[in-house]
Structure formats: C-alpha cells, structure tokens
mmCIF file of C-alpha atoms in Angstrom:
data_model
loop_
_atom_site.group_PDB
_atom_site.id
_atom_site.type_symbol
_atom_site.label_atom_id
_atom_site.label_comp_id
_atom_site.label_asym_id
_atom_site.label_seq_id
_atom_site.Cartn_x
_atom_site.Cartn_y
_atom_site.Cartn_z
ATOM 1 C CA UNK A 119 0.000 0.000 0.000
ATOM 2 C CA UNK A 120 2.469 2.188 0.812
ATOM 3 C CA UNK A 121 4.653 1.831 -2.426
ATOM 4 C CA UNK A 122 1.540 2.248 -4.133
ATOM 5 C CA UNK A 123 0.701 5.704 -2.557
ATOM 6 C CA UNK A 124 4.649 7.152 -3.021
ATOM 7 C CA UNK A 125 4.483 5.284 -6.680
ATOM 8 C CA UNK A 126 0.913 7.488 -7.354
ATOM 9 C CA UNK A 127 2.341 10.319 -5.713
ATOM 10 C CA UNK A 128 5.804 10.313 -7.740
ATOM 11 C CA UNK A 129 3.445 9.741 -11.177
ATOM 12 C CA UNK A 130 1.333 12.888 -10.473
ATOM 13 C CA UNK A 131 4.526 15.191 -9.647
ATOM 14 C CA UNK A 132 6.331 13.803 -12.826
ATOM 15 C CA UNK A 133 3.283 14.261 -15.137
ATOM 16 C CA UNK A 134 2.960 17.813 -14.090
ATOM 17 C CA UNK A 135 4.023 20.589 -17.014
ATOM 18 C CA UNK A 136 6.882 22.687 -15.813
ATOM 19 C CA UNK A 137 6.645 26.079 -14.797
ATOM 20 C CA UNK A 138 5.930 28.255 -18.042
ATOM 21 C CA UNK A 139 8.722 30.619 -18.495
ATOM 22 C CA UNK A 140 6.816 34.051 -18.549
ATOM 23 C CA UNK A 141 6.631 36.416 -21.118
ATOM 24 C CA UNK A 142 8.978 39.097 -21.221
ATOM 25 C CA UNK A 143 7.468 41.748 -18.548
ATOM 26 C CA UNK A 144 5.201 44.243 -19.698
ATOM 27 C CA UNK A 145 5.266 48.140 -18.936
ATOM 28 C CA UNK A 146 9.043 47.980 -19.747
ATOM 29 C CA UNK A 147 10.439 48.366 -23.793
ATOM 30 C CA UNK A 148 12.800 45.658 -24.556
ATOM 31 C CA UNK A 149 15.585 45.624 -27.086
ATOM 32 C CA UNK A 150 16.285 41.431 -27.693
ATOM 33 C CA UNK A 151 19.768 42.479 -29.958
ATOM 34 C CA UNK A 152 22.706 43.865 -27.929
ATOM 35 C CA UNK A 153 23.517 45.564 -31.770
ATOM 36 C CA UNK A 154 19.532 47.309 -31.734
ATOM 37 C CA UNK A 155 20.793 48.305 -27.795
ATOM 38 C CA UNK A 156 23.885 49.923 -28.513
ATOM 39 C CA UNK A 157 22.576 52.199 -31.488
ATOM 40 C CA UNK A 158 19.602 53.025 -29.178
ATOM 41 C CA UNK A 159 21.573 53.719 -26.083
ATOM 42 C CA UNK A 160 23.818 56.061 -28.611
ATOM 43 C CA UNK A 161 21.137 58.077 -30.069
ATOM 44 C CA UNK A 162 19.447 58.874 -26.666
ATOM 45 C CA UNK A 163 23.229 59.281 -25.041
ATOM 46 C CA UNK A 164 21.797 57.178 -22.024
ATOM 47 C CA UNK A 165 23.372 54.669 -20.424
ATOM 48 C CA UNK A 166 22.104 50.861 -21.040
ATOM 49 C CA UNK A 167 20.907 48.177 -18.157
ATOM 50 C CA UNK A 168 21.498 44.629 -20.471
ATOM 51 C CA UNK A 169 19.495 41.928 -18.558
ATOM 52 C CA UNK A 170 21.452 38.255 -19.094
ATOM 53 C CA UNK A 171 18.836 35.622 -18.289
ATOM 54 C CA UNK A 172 18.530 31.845 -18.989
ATOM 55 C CA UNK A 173 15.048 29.999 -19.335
ATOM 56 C CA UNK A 174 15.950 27.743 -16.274
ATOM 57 C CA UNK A 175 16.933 30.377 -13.807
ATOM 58 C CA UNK A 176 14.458 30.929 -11.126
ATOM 59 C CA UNK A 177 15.901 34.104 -9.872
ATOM 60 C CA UNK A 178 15.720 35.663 -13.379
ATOM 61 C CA UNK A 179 11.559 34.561 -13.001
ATOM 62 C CA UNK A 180 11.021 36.341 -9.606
ATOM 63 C CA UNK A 181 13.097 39.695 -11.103
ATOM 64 C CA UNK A 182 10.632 39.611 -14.353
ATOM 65 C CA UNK A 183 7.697 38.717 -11.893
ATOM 66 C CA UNK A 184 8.293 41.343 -8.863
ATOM 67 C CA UNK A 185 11.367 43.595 -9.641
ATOM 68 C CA UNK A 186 10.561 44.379 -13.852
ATOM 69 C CA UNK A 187 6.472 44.846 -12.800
ATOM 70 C CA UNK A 188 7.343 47.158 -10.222
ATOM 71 C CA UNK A 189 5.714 50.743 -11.356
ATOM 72 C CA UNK A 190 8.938 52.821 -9.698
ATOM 73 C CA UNK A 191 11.145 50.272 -11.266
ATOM 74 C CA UNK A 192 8.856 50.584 -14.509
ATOM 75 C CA UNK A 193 9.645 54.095 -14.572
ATOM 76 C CA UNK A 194 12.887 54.275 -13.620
ATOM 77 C CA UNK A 195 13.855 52.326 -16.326
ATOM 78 C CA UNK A 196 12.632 55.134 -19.171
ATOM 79 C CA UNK A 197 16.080 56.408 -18.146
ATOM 80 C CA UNK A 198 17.613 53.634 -19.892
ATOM 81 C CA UNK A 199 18.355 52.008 -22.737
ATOM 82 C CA UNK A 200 16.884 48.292 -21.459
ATOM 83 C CA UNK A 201 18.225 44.840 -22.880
ATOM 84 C CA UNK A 202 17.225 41.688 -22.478
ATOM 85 C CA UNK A 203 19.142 38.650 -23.548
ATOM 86 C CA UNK A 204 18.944 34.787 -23.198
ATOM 87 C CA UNK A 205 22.713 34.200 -22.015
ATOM 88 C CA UNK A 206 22.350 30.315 -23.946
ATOM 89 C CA UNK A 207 21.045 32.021 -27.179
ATOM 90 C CA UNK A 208 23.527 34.875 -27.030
ATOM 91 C CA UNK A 209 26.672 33.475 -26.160
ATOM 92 C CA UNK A 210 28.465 36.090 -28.116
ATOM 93 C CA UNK A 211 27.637 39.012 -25.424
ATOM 94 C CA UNK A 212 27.370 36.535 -22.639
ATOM 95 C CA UNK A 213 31.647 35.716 -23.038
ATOM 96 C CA UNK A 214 31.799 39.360 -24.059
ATOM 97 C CA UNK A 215 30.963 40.346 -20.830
ATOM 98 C CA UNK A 216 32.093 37.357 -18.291
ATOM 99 C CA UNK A 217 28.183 36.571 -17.574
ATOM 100 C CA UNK A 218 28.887 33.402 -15.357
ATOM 101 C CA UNK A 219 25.935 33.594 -12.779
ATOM 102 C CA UNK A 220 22.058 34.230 -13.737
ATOM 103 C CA UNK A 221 20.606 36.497 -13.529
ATOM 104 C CA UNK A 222 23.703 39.223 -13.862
ATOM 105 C CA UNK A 223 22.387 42.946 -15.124
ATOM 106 C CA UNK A 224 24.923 44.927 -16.415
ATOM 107 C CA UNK A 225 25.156 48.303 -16.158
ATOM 108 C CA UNK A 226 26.864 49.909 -19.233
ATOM 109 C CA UNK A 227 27.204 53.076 -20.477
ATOM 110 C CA UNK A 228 26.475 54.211 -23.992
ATOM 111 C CA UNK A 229 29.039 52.328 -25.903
ATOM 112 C CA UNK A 230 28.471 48.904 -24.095
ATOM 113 C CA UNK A 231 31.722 49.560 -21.639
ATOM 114 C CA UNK A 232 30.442 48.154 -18.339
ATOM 115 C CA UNK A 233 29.912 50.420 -15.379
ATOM 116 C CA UNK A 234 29.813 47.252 -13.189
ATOM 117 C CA UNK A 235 26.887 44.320 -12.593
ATOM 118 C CA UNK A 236 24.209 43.426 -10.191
ATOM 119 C CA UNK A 237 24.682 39.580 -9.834
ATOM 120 C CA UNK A 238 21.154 37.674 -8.224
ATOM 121 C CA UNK A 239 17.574 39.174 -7.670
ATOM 122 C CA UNK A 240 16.973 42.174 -5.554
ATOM 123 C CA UNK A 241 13.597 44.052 -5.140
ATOM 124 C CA UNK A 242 12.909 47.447 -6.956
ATOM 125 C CA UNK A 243 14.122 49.745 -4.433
ATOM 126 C CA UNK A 244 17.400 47.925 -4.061
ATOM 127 C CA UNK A 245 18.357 47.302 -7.307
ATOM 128 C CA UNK A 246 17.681 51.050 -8.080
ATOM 129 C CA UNK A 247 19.772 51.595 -5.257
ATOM 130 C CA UNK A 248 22.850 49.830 -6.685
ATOM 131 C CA UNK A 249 22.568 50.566 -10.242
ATOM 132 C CA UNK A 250 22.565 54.442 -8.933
ATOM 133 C CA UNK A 251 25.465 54.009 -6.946
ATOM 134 C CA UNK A 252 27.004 52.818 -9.632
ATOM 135 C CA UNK A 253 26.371 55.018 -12.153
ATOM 136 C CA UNK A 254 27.446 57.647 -9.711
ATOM 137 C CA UNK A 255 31.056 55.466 -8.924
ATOM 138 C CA UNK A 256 30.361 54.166 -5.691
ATOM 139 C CA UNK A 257 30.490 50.473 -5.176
ATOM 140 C CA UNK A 258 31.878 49.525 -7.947
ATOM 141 C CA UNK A 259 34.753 46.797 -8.898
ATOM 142 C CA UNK A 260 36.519 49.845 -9.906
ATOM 143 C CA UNK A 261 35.913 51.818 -6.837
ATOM 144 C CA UNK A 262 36.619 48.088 -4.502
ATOM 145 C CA UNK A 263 40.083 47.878 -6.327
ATOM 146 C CA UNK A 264 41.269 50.964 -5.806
ATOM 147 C CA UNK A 265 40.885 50.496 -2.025
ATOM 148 C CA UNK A 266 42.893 47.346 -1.895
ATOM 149 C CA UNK A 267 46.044 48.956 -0.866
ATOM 150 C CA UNK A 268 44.502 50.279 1.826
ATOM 151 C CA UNK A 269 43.216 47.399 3.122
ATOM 152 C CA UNK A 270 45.649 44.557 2.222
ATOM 153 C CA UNK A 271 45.249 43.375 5.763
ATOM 154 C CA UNK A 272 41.101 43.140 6.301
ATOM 155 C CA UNK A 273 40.074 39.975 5.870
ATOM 156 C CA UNK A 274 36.267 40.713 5.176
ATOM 157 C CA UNK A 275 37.457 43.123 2.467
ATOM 158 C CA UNK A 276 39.793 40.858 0.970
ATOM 159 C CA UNK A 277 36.660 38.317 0.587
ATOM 160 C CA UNK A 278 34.277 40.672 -0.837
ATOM 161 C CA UNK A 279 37.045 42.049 -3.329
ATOM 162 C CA UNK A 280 37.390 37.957 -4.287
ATOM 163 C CA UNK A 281 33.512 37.616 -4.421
ATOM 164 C CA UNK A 282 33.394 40.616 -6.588
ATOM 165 C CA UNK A 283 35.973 39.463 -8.843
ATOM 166 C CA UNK A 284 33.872 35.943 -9.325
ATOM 167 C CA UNK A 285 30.966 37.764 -10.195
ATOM 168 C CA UNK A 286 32.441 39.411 -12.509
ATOM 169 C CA UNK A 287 34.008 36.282 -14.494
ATOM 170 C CA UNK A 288 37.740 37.349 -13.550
ATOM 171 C CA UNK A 289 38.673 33.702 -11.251
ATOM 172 C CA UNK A 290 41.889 34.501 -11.967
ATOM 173 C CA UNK A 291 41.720 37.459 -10.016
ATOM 174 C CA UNK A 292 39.121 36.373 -7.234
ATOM 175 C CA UNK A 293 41.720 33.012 -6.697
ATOM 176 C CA UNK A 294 44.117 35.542 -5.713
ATOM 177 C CA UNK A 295 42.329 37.139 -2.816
ATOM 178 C CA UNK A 296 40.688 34.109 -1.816
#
C-alpha cells in the first residue's frame, strides 16, 4: 500500500508541465539584440541596463515577476536604454561580458563599456539603489580595487574584493584574494 501511494504520488509530480517561463514583462520596452541596444543607447546618449537571463533560472523569473512589474522600477527604467538577452542564445555578449551567474544585469554606459553588474535578484528599491550608486562610482569593482592597498590586511574586504571578482568572471583574479 504504501509503495503504491509514493508510486501514485511520484506519477502525479512527474506528469505535471513545468513552470511556463513568462513572457517578457510588460510596462518595460525591450531591445532582444545587444547591436539594436547599442545604437539606441547612442542616439538617446543614455546609459544601457542589459538583462542576461537563462530559461531555467528561477531568480531571473522572480526579477521579471516582482522587480521588472514594479511601477517605480517601470519608470525608472525610461532612463535607460533596457536589454534583455537569453545568455544560452547569445553566447556572443554573454563571453563578451564574463556573464557566469544568472541572472547578472549589467550596467553599461552608452558604448556597451560596463559600469559594473548586479549579480542575483533584488527588489525594486534595491536594485535602483545599486545601479545608482554605480552610475554615480560608488560600489563599484573599480571603486573596490582601488581600495585594496589600503586594506591589504582586512580579511572581510579581501573576501568581498574575491567575491566581486567571481561575479564578474575574472577567477583569476578572485583566486588571488581568496
């Protein structure tokens, strides 16, 4: 009886669909090339927030779900040139860019030379939050470098320094400090 009941119970949890991947979120205008990105961050001189997704990644579904449907986020994001790519189906700007870890949302400025990344989900007022400081140069990989000398000898900086380095596709460099 009781193999019977976990047999019915494993049959009904296999036969189930899988979680529809959503539609691309509305309220927010999408550019799907990183080519159709570049000439529209260019002609507005604005800088461009390029979303690298994949179809499996559950964060990327909560940050299309709560984050991208978010009206402040909604309208933040006319500020922007806004990208959205499949990090499988564009490989080319995924190794461009050192996208390891889903979802990663670059922040780049008008030519496509990245300002620095936010790497996992946040909430709206967060991730406005970091993509400001970085536009402004705070908190970046940049800014995290160039305080290294400084503090050679603090462990917790040395780790987030190596974590930042990882996130940004550089081992190499992370391997160092770690």
């Amino acid at each position: 009886m009781v193999v019977s009941l976990v047999g019915s119970l494993f049959a009904v949890g296999c036969t189930q669909a899988k979680k529809p991947v959503p539609a691309v979120p509305a309220g927010i205008s999408w550019n799907k090339a990183f080519d159709a990105a570049l000439a529209d961050a260019q002609a507005h001189h604005r800088p461009i927030l390029l979303d690298m997704y994949t179809d499996w990644c559950e964060w990327c579904t909560a940050l299309d779900e709560t984050t991208y449907t978010d009206p402040k986020f909604i309208e933040y994001s006319k500020r922007f040139t806004m990208a959205r790519m499949n990090a499988e189906v564009d490989t080319v700007t995924a190794a461009r860019y050192h996208v390891e870890n889903y979802p990663t949302v670059l922040v780049l400025d008008e030519k496509g030379g990245e300002m620095d990344r936010v790497v996992g989900y946040s909430r709206a007022p967060e991730f406005i939050s970091q993509i400001e400081d970085y536009l402004a140069g705070r908190n970046t990989l940049a800014s995290v470098v160039a305080q290294e000398p400084a503090k050679k000898g603090d462990p917790e900086f040395i780790y987030k320094l190596a974590d930042r380095f990882a996130d940004h596709g550089l081992f190499e460099e992370s391997r160092k400090r770690f």
